[in-house]
Structure formats: C-alpha cells, structure tokens
C-alpha cells in the first residue's frame, strides 16, 4: 500500500509521505510538549515567607521598605493625569475601614495569595486561593468585539506565545479599586499587557498598562514571583469574613460575624 | 480595658509597616507594642481574608472573662505554616503573643500561639522564636 501511495504521489507531483507528515499540523500531544511549563504555587517576591501574622519579612524586617517595590501593581508611581489623580485621592480617602471583595485583577498578580498557572494549547488558566480565575485564550482568536464584552473584575484576556514568553492582553476590567480599595483606579478603557516567562526558579512578568482616561503615559512594572514554602495544593476558601471596621479614627476588628 | 488583662508588655518592635500589604492596612495595630495574653479558645474562624481566634481572657479581678478578637493571616498561608482548622478547638487554653489594636479595643494581630507547655503551634518559622 505504501509503495502504491508513493507512486501515486510521484505521478501527481505531490511530496512524498514523510514530507506530507511534516506539513501536517502537530498533534495536540505535540503542541502540549512544545509549551513551556510553569508548575508550582507562585507569590510575588516581596510576599515570600509571610507568617501567620499575615506579613512578610520583607516588610517587618526592613523599616525603610519601599512598598512600591513590593507591590508595583498598586501603581502608586504611575503618571496619573488629572482624572487619575482625582480618582486616587478619592479611593485613598475612603479606604479607612472599607471591606474588600477579594484581590481582583491586576492585584491578584501581586499579592500574598498564591496562584497557579495551568497551560494548555488552547487556554491558560490562572487561579488563586481566593477562588479568582483568569481565562486566557491562546488558540489564536482575537480579542472579542467590544459589543461582545462588558467590564468585569478580571477582564477579558487573549494570549499568545512568543517563544517561551506568554503574552497576555486584557481589556474591559472594571475599575480595580471597586473590588479592592488598595488597587489602582484605572478606567474600563485601560489595556493591560503582560509578558511572562520563567527564569530558573523564578517567574518574571513585565506589565504595561495604557489608559487614556487616567494616565498621561503607559505604566510599566516588573513583578517577580517565587514558589514559597509549604504549599502542596491549591485550597480555595470563600472570602466571607472581612471584619475590617473603623471607629472614626482607626481601623479596628468588627465583632465576630461567622458562626456566632 | 487595661484593668482586666492578664498581659505583659514584652518588647518594643520599633517598626512601621506600610499599609495595604495585606488586604487592609496594618496601621490599625500598634507594632511597637507586644502583649501576651492567656485564655480559652471560644472559636477559631478559619476564614478569608483573615482567620480569627476568639479568646476568652479571665478578668484578673474575677467575675468572668473578656473576649478578644485576634487576627491572623489567610488560611492558605496558615496551612503552609503548619496550621489546620482544628489546630485550635473550643475549650483549649493557649497563650498568645500579639500586637494590640491601636484604638485600645480587645483585639490584635497574632505573632505566635503557644500551648500551656510553652510549645509554639504550627511552624511559624519566620518572625517568631521557636
């Protein structure tokens, strides 16, 4: 049969069987094998070693610590325009005693809560221990039409691979400060680009945010992630017991609310 | 509040912690004061964004106890430091090192929890003596 097929191919001027195989799309297993692998439970570098207190040594051991170096995605150093400055002032003024709903995007990529990255040929999933998940489609589809999107806490993402670098574009993110008061108050017109690659035992992400509503120029930040000790599986726990309160002067712990 | 506490001021940590590293500002806790209290666990809330120990602390003059709300990190980090939801059970007697709330209310953020034999619970290897 093989000889007959080869003779037919020659007669028709077609490439031989091995050459035809090379032209075929790789199988799904082959596509998987070609993809990078980011296994582990990642936290950003400054959060490493967080104790039962909820603080990392990078903060408690260094009185001169620069919070902007540890949490650059708060975007404190962004080139805020007039509207951006107005929003930042408003959010900070109302932060006392405010409860949060979780981290949301982009803060879930820069907090003490570990996340996991699951890579498949068609999609990358990023999920954290607060039950927050990002779906990043890498099957070649473009960003959906604007009429098919609406603002959400984690936005809409598409991605692609440039060699070993995962490039993610995210749009239609609700003002992040609505979900978490420490997040930057970017507008729903903001576009976020992340370029993520692994470097030894670290994961590096280059962030760029453009926002015509709140920024004078794009905001760039680099976040480095490490695998902290003690995590052996992802355990997702509801965010249902935020007892942050305020007595008019100081934040405080509200009376117990769970199972009382 | 100060009357009924079986507490000891232990050390001055002399550190300022920037706000918003966790989900809320740690400025609500007085990080310059360290206090140790002993009491009975009424409830251990294994919850996000923070776990809480509800601790009944006997009033030194007698006549019942006062309840403290003691904040910890999130369950995922507690798990990674050797803690589990049943590490503390109602009725257990424990000693807690903490930074108190700045406003003087009965609460604080937990630095370390010890059983009555002086053993540190979990593997809180960073930032606390073992």
Tab-separated table of C-alpha atoms in Angstrom:
chain	number	residue	atom	x	y	z
A	1	UNK	CA	0.000	0.000	0.000
A	2	UNK	CA	2.807	2.342	0.924
A	3	UNK	CA	4.534	1.815	-2.432
A	4	UNK	CA	1.287	2.403	-4.296
A	5	UNK	CA	0.643	5.617	-2.378
A	6	UNK	CA	4.192	6.797	-3.016
A	7	UNK	CA	3.882	6.008	-6.770
A	8	UNK	CA	0.588	7.891	-6.905
A	9	UNK	CA	2.091	10.835	-5.117
A	10	UNK	CA	5.026	10.888	-7.551
A	11	UNK	CA	2.677	10.636	-10.517
A	12	UNK	CA	0.637	13.561	-9.251
A	13	UNK	CA	3.722	15.575	-8.397
A	14	UNK	CA	2.882	15.529	-4.696
A	15	UNK	CA	5.507	15.461	-1.956
A	16	UNK	CA	6.395	12.055	-0.555
A	17	UNK	CA	4.713	10.755	2.580
A	18	UNK	CA	7.358	11.924	5.103
A	19	UNK	CA	7.268	15.415	3.651
A	20	UNK	CA	3.476	15.408	3.840
A	21	UNK	CA	3.710	14.454	7.530
A	22	UNK	CA	5.971	17.444	8.178
A	23	UNK	CA	3.371	19.762	6.688
A	24	UNK	CA	0.598	18.431	8.871
A	25	UNK	CA	-0.379	20.400	11.953
A	26	UNK	CA	1.246	18.967	15.066
A	27	UNK	CA	-0.949	16.720	17.133
A	28	UNK	CA	-2.362	18.066	20.378
A	29	UNK	CA	0.161	15.973	22.295
A	30	UNK	CA	2.961	17.524	20.242
A	31	UNK	CA	1.552	21.000	20.873
A	32	UNK	CA	1.492	20.283	24.620
A	33	UNK	CA	5.079	19.056	24.525
A	34	UNK	CA	6.243	22.278	22.895
A	35	UNK	CA	4.669	24.533	25.527
A	36	UNK	CA	6.577	25.975	28.493
A	37	UNK	CA	5.605	24.723	31.940
A	38	UNK	CA	5.228	26.987	34.991
A	39	UNK	CA	4.444	24.466	37.750
A	40	UNK	CA	4.062	25.478	41.380
A	41	UNK	CA	2.229	27.932	43.600
A	42	UNK	CA	3.536	31.413	42.989
A	43	UNK	CA	3.654	34.508	45.174
A	44	UNK	CA	5.328	37.786	44.334
A	45	UNK	CA	8.832	38.096	45.702
A	46	UNK	CA	8.173	40.629	48.463
A	47	UNK	CA	5.447	38.414	49.923
A	48	UNK	CA	7.719	35.391	50.364
A	49	UNK	CA	7.793	33.922	53.862
A	50	UNK	CA	4.551	35.566	55.010
A	51	UNK	CA	3.964	34.411	58.594
A	52	UNK	CA	0.769	33.524	60.466
A	53	UNK	CA	0.585	37.232	61.246
A	54	UNK	CA	-0.100	37.898	57.575
A	55	UNK	CA	3.022	39.959	56.989
A	56	UNK	CA	6.167	39.089	55.069
A	57	UNK	CA	9.696	39.535	56.472
A	58	UNK	CA	10.426	41.924	53.606
A	59	UNK	CA	8.080	44.338	55.383
A	60	UNK	CA	8.663	43.579	59.046
A	61	UNK	CA	12.452	43.253	58.905
A	62	UNK	CA	13.108	46.439	56.981
A	63	UNK	CA	11.791	49.719	58.412
A	64	UNK	CA	12.735	51.527	55.196
A	65	UNK	CA	10.991	49.112	52.877
A	66	UNK	CA	9.607	50.582	49.679
A	67	UNK	CA	6.035	49.323	49.273
A	68	UNK	CA	6.149	50.342	45.613
A	69	UNK	CA	8.935	47.838	45.009
A	70	UNK	CA	6.938	45.055	46.667
A	71	UNK	CA	3.534	45.915	45.216
A	72	UNK	CA	4.217	47.814	41.984
A	73	UNK	CA	0.784	46.886	40.629
A	74	UNK	CA	-0.759	49.318	43.089
A	75	UNK	CA	0.648	51.783	40.518
A	76	UNK	CA	1.409	54.465	43.100
A	77	UNK	CA	4.159	55.746	40.819
A	78	UNK	CA	2.080	55.819	37.635
A	79	UNK	CA	1.881	59.038	35.632
A	80	UNK	CA	-1.702	59.794	36.664
A	81	UNK	CA	-3.396	62.575	34.746
A	82	UNK	CA	-5.850	64.951	36.387
A	83	UNK	CA	-8.694	62.430	36.329
A	84	UNK	CA	-6.346	59.708	37.588
A	85	UNK	CA	-5.159	61.872	40.474
A	86	UNK	CA	-8.738	62.708	41.376
A	87	UNK	CA	-9.618	59.009	41.459
A	88	UNK	CA	-6.549	58.060	43.516
A	89	UNK	CA	-7.323	60.738	46.102
A	90	UNK	CA	-10.957	59.651	46.283
A	91	UNK	CA	-10.103	55.970	46.744
A	92	UNK	CA	-7.441	56.614	49.383
A	93	UNK	CA	-9.741	58.990	51.312
A	94	UNK	CA	-12.430	56.317	51.507
A	95	UNK	CA	-10.099	53.401	52.292
A	96	UNK	CA	-10.390	53.547	56.079
A	97	UNK	CA	-12.450	50.620	57.305
A	98	UNK	CA	-13.517	49.673	53.785
A	99	UNK	CA	-14.103	45.994	53.225
A	100	UNK	CA	-12.755	44.286	50.136
A	101	UNK	CA	-14.277	41.581	47.960
A	102	UNK	CA	-11.025	39.851	47.035
A	103	UNK	CA	-7.956	40.923	45.061
A	104	UNK	CA	-9.330	41.138	41.502
A	105	UNK	CA	-7.166	41.949	38.500
A	106	UNK	CA	-4.463	43.185	38.424
A	107	UNK	CA	-3.831	42.885	42.203
A	108	UNK	CA	-4.210	39.099	42.242
A	109	UNK	CA	-0.941	39.101	40.276
A	110	UNK	CA	0.909	40.970	43.055
A	111	UNK	CA	-0.403	39.818	46.428
A	112	UNK	CA	0.395	37.347	49.206
A	113	UNK	CA	-2.197	34.878	47.914
A	114	UNK	CA	-0.541	32.125	45.856
A	115	UNK	CA	-1.718	31.453	42.324
A	116	UNK	CA	-1.272	28.581	39.917
A	117	UNK	CA	-0.835	28.692	36.142
A	118	UNK	CA	-2.252	25.835	34.078
A	119	UNK	CA	-1.082	25.861	30.463
A	120	UNK	CA	-2.846	24.058	27.625
A	121	UNK	CA	-2.507	24.599	23.869
A	122	UNK	CA	-5.829	26.398	23.709
A	123	UNK	CA	-6.028	28.254	27.006
A	124	UNK	CA	-4.034	29.333	30.040
A	125	UNK	CA	-5.798	29.385	33.407
A	126	UNK	CA	-4.529	31.422	36.347
A	127	UNK	CA	-6.330	30.770	39.624
A	128	UNK	CA	-5.620	31.769	43.201
A	129	UNK	CA	-6.590	30.643	46.689
A	130	UNK	CA	-9.364	33.242	46.852
A	131	UNK	CA	-11.240	31.428	44.103
A	132	UNK	CA	-10.337	34.034	41.497
A	133	UNK	CA	-9.697	32.715	37.989
A	134	UNK	CA	-8.447	34.257	34.756
A	135	UNK	CA	-9.153	32.566	31.400
A	136	UNK	CA	-6.581	33.462	28.761
A	137	UNK	CA	-7.370	32.066	25.319
A	138	UNK	CA	-4.283	31.150	23.327
A	139	UNK	CA	-5.980	29.402	20.411
A	140	UNK	CA	-5.388	32.279	18.033
A	141	UNK	CA	-8.685	34.050	18.486
A	142	UNK	CA	-8.646	37.836	18.521
A	143	UNK	CA	-9.956	39.949	21.363
A	144	UNK	CA	-13.769	39.769	21.195
A	145	UNK	CA	-15.657	42.599	19.578
A	146	UNK	CA	-16.329	45.434	22.021
A	147	UNK	CA	-20.042	44.754	21.757
A	148	UNK	CA	-19.415	41.196	22.954
A	149	UNK	CA	-17.572	42.326	26.080
A	150	UNK	CA	-18.537	44.184	29.225
A	151	UNK	CA	-16.455	45.268	32.212
A	152	UNK	CA	-15.698	42.539	34.754
A	153	UNK	CA	-13.422	42.280	37.770
A	154	UNK	CA	-10.911	40.078	35.942
A	155	UNK	CA	-11.440	41.428	32.426
A	156	UNK	CA	-11.324	39.588	29.114
A	157	UNK	CA	-7.995	38.114	28.038
A	158	UNK	CA	-6.412	36.614	24.947
A	159	UNK	CA	-2.819	35.455	24.727
A	160	UNK	CA	-0.141	34.008	22.530
A	161	UNK	CA	3.341	32.607	22.839
A	162	UNK	CA	6.446	34.393	21.617
A	163	UNK	CA	8.944	31.590	22.091
A	164	UNK	CA	8.881	30.869	25.819
A	165	UNK	CA	7.161	34.139	26.693
A	166	UNK	CA	3.432	34.150	27.382
A	167	UNK	CA	1.974	37.421	26.145
A	168	UNK	CA	-1.431	38.315	27.621
A	169	UNK	CA	-3.636	41.191	26.579
A	170	UNK	CA	-6.506	42.075	28.905
A	171	UNK	CA	-9.331	44.527	28.349
A	172	UNK	CA	-12.646	45.539	29.895
A	173	UNK	CA	-11.504	45.420	33.510
A	174	UNK	CA	-13.812	47.177	35.965
A	175	UNK	CA	-12.135	49.936	37.940
A	176	UNK	CA	-9.935	47.633	40.110
A	177	UNK	CA	-10.363	49.848	43.174
A	178	UNK	CA	-14.059	48.963	43.329
A	179	UNK	CA	-13.179	45.371	44.215
A	180	UNK	CA	-10.129	46.083	46.358
A	181	UNK	CA	-9.513	49.541	47.808
A	182	UNK	CA	-5.729	49.221	47.539
A	183	UNK	CA	-5.892	48.682	43.777
A	184	UNK	CA	-5.274	51.373	41.164
A	185	UNK	CA	-8.415	53.188	39.899
A	186	UNK	CA	-7.825	52.564	36.195
A	187	UNK	CA	-10.773	53.064	33.855
A	188	UNK	CA	-12.625	50.433	31.886
A	189	UNK	CA	-10.789	51.662	28.787
A	190	UNK	CA	-7.438	50.514	30.167
A	191	UNK	CA	-5.491	47.821	28.309
A	192	UNK	CA	-3.106	45.578	30.189
A	193	UNK	CA	-0.263	43.648	28.544
A	194	UNK	CA	1.716	41.054	30.476
A	195	UNK	CA	4.810	39.270	29.203
A	196	UNK	CA	5.521	36.268	31.462
A	197	UNK	CA	8.472	33.912	31.306
A	198	UNK	CA	10.303	31.588	33.653
A	199	UNK	CA	13.893	32.318	34.656
A	200	UNK	CA	15.391	29.495	36.701
A	201	UNK	CA	13.204	29.100	39.770
A	202	UNK	CA	11.526	32.466	39.312
A	203	UNK	CA	8.706	33.712	37.175
A	204	UNK	CA	9.038	37.199	35.712
A	205	UNK	CA	6.153	39.335	34.469
A	206	UNK	CA	6.530	42.610	32.603
A	207	UNK	CA	3.350	44.656	32.940
A	208	UNK	CA	2.316	47.568	30.755
A	209	UNK	CA	-0.934	49.447	31.348
A	210	UNK	CA	-2.282	52.065	28.981
A	211	UNK	CA	-5.344	54.061	29.952
A	212	UNK	CA	-6.425	57.180	28.056
A	213	UNK	CA	-8.789	58.137	30.873
A	214	UNK	CA	-6.424	58.140	33.883
A	215	UNK	CA	-2.812	58.028	32.655
A	216	UNK	CA	-0.578	60.542	30.896
A	217	UNK	CA	1.675	57.746	29.671
A	218	UNK	CA	1.799	53.926	29.879
A	219	UNK	CA	2.641	52.458	33.267
A	220	UNK	CA	5.360	49.792	33.312
A	221	UNK	CA	6.069	47.430	36.196
A	222	UNK	CA	8.022	44.229	36.669
A	223	UNK	CA	6.809	41.605	39.134
A	224	UNK	CA	8.960	38.643	40.131
A	225	UNK	CA	7.340	35.513	41.563
A	226	UNK	CA	8.786	32.700	43.669
A	227	UNK	CA	7.486	29.397	44.969
A	228	UNK	CA	7.023	29.909	48.709
A	229	UNK	CA	7.405	27.062	51.193
A	230	UNK	CA	4.572	24.942	52.499
A	231	UNK	CA	2.095	24.955	49.604
A	232	UNK	CA	1.376	21.488	48.247
A	233	UNK	CA	-2.062	22.007	46.731
A	234	UNK	CA	-4.458	24.785	45.868
A	235	UNK	CA	-7.081	25.202	48.571
A	236	UNK	CA	-9.754	27.725	47.688
A	237	UNK	CA	-11.592	29.291	50.601
A	238	UNK	CA	-14.519	31.720	50.284
A	239	UNK	CA	-13.912	35.382	51.064
A	240	UNK	CA	-16.731	35.635	53.575
A	241	UNK	CA	-15.350	37.057	56.799
A	242	UNK	CA	-13.881	40.513	56.268
A	243	UNK	CA	-14.121	42.024	59.757
A	244	UNK	CA	-12.331	45.252	58.907
A	245	UNK	CA	-14.074	48.166	60.597
A	246	UNK	CA	-13.316	51.747	61.556
A	247	UNK	CA	-14.037	53.610	64.791
A	248	UNK	CA	-13.832	57.030	63.189
A	249	UNK	CA	-10.121	57.368	63.821
A	250	UNK	CA	-8.555	53.935	63.480
A	251	UNK	CA	-9.354	50.755	61.642
A	252	UNK	CA	-10.415	48.009	64.002
A	253	UNK	CA	-11.749	44.440	64.112
A	254	UNK	CA	-15.528	44.252	63.976
A	255	UNK	CA	-17.474	41.971	66.267
A	256	UNK	CA	-17.466	38.368	65.181
A	257	UNK	CA	-19.713	37.532	62.255
A	258	UNK	CA	-19.182	33.859	61.442
A	259	UNK	CA	-20.863	31.007	63.292
A	260	UNK	CA	-21.587	33.102	66.311
B	1	UNK	CA	-9.831	47.564	79.240
B	2	UNK	CA	-6.484	47.755	80.962
B	3	UNK	CA	-7.905	46.570	84.280
B	4	UNK	CA	-8.742	43.029	83.420
B	5	UNK	CA	-5.920	41.967	81.180
B	6	UNK	CA	-3.564	39.268	82.220
B	7	UNK	CA	-0.994	40.673	79.914
B	8	UNK	CA	2.610	41.601	79.862
B	9	UNK	CA	4.186	44.252	77.749
B	10	UNK	CA	7.193	42.467	76.377
B	11	UNK	CA	9.160	44.369	73.831
B	12	UNK	CA	9.262	47.363	71.621
B	13	UNK	CA	9.493	46.298	67.999
B	14	UNK	CA	10.004	49.827	66.741
B	15	UNK	CA	8.838	49.090	63.223
B	16	UNK	CA	6.447	50.763	60.871
B	17	UNK	CA	4.610	48.515	58.463
B	18	UNK	CA	3.366	50.016	55.219
B	19	UNK	CA	-0.307	49.841	54.598
B	20	UNK	CA	-2.107	47.593	52.160
B	21	UNK	CA	0.452	44.801	52.006
B	22	UNK	CA	-2.294	42.557	53.268
B	23	UNK	CA	-5.881	43.249	52.302
B	24	UNK	CA	-6.101	46.077	54.823
B	25	UNK	CA	-3.684	48.453	56.471
B	26	UNK	CA	-1.660	47.106	59.403
B	27	UNK	CA	-1.520	50.610	60.812
B	28	UNK	CA	-4.559	49.555	62.882
B	29	UNK	CA	-2.181	47.509	65.051
B	30	UNK	CA	0.423	49.027	67.334
B	31	UNK	CA	3.518	47.312	66.023
B	32	UNK	CA	5.641	48.961	68.714
B	33	UNK	CA	3.890	47.058	71.497
B	34	UNK	CA	3.915	43.353	72.120
B	35	UNK	CA	1.428	41.833	74.520
B	36	UNK	CA	0.933	38.293	75.786
B	37	UNK	CA	-2.481	37.108	76.899
B	38	UNK	CA	-3.698	33.747	78.176
B	39	UNK	CA	-7.207	32.485	77.715
B	40	UNK	CA	-9.601	29.846	76.482
B	41	UNK	CA	-10.438	29.425	72.809
B	42	UNK	CA	-14.111	30.106	72.230
B	43	UNK	CA	-13.972	29.908	68.448
B	44	UNK	CA	-11.362	29.589	65.692
B	45	UNK	CA	-12.580	31.187	62.468
B	46	UNK	CA	-10.747	29.574	59.540
B	47	UNK	CA	-11.816	32.201	57.028
B	48	UNK	CA	-10.735	34.609	54.315
B	49	UNK	CA	-9.362	37.183	54.126
B	50	UNK	CA	-8.181	36.516	57.677
B	51	UNK	CA	-8.511	33.807	60.299
B	52	UNK	CA	-9.556	34.913	63.796
B	53	UNK	CA	-9.188	33.461	67.272
B	54	UNK	CA	-11.990	34.412	69.646
B	55	UNK	CA	-10.293	34.086	73.018
B	56	UNK	CA	-11.969	34.366	76.421
B	57	UNK	CA	-9.470	36.040	78.758
B	58	UNK	CA	-10.252	35.753	82.502
B	59	UNK	CA	-10.705	39.051	84.242
B	60	UNK	CA	-7.906	39.428	86.808
B	61	UNK	CA	-10.320	40.614	89.476
B	62	UNK	CA	-12.524	37.609	88.893
B	63	UNK	CA	-16.034	37.693	87.573
B	64	UNK	CA	-15.986	36.091	84.201
B	65	UNK	CA	-13.908	36.752	81.133
B	66	UNK	CA	-13.493	39.281	78.370
B	67	UNK	CA	-13.465	38.169	74.746
B	68	UNK	CA	-10.627	39.171	72.450
B	69	UNK	CA	-10.677	39.071	68.633
B	70	UNK	CA	-7.260	38.067	67.399
B	71	UNK	CA	-6.468	38.380	63.710
B	72	UNK	CA	-4.177	36.061	61.746
B	73	UNK	CA	-3.186	35.697	58.085
B	74	UNK	CA	-5.296	33.895	55.494
B	75	UNK	CA	-5.982	30.133	55.709
B	76	UNK	CA	-3.736	29.315	52.733
B	77	UNK	CA	-0.744	30.852	54.486
B	78	UNK	CA	-1.697	29.346	57.837
B	79	UNK	CA	-1.835	25.957	56.118
B	80	UNK	CA	1.615	26.498	54.651
B	81	UNK	CA	2.902	27.259	58.148
B	82	UNK	CA	1.574	24.038	59.620
B	83	UNK	CA	-1.784	25.262	60.866
B	84	UNK	CA	-5.098	23.484	60.270
B	85	UNK	CA	-8.722	24.389	61.094
B	86	UNK	CA	-8.584	22.017	64.080
B	87	UNK	CA	-5.260	23.287	65.408
B	88	UNK	CA	-7.347	25.262	67.868
B	89	UNK	CA	-10.527	23.781	69.325
B	90	UNK	CA	-13.069	25.429	71.610
B	91	UNK	CA	-12.047	24.966	75.210
B	92	UNK	CA	-8.291	24.866	74.564
B	93	UNK	CA	-6.200	27.071	76.784
B	94	UNK	CA	-3.454	28.951	74.947
B	95	UNK	CA	-1.062	31.820	75.341
B	96	UNK	CA	-0.939	34.371	72.500
B	97	UNK	CA	1.739	36.913	71.674
B	98	UNK	CA	0.265	39.808	69.732
B	99	UNK	CA	0.446	43.415	68.654
B	100	UNK	CA	-2.656	45.103	70.113
B	101	UNK	CA	-5.201	47.219	68.277
B	102	UNK	CA	-4.166	50.831	68.251
B	103	UNK	CA	-7.598	52.006	69.424
B	104	UNK	CA	-7.400	50.033	72.673
B	105	UNK	CA	-10.187	47.588	71.868
B	106	UNK	CA	-9.822	43.944	72.869
B	107	UNK	CA	-8.011	42.686	69.814
B	108	UNK	CA	-4.759	42.466	67.962
B	109	UNK	CA	-2.751	40.655	65.351
B	110	UNK	CA	-1.236	37.311	66.329
B	111	UNK	CA	2.528	36.870	66.364
B	112	UNK	CA	2.650	33.424	67.937
B	113	UNK	CA	0.365	30.963	69.715
B	114	UNK	CA	1.761	28.664	72.418
B	115	UNK	CA	0.184	25.798	74.296
B	116	UNK	CA	0.354	25.793	78.079
B	117	UNK	CA	3.569	23.779	77.956
B	118	UNK	CA	5.161	26.634	76.030
B	119	UNK	CA	5.249	24.905	72.656
B	120	UNK	CA	4.697	27.103	69.612
B	121	UNK	CA	1.824	25.869	67.458
B	122	UNK	CA	2.406	25.337	63.748
B	123	UNK	CA	5.677	26.022	62.031
B	124	UNK	CA	5.650	29.795	62.081
B	125	UNK	CA	9.335	29.759	61.351
B	126	UNK	CA	9.646	33.328	60.204
B	127	UNK	CA	9.472	36.225	62.615
B	128	UNK	CA	8.825	34.341	65.841
B	129	UNK	CA	11.042	32.476	68.296
B	130	UNK	CA	10.659	28.682	68.216
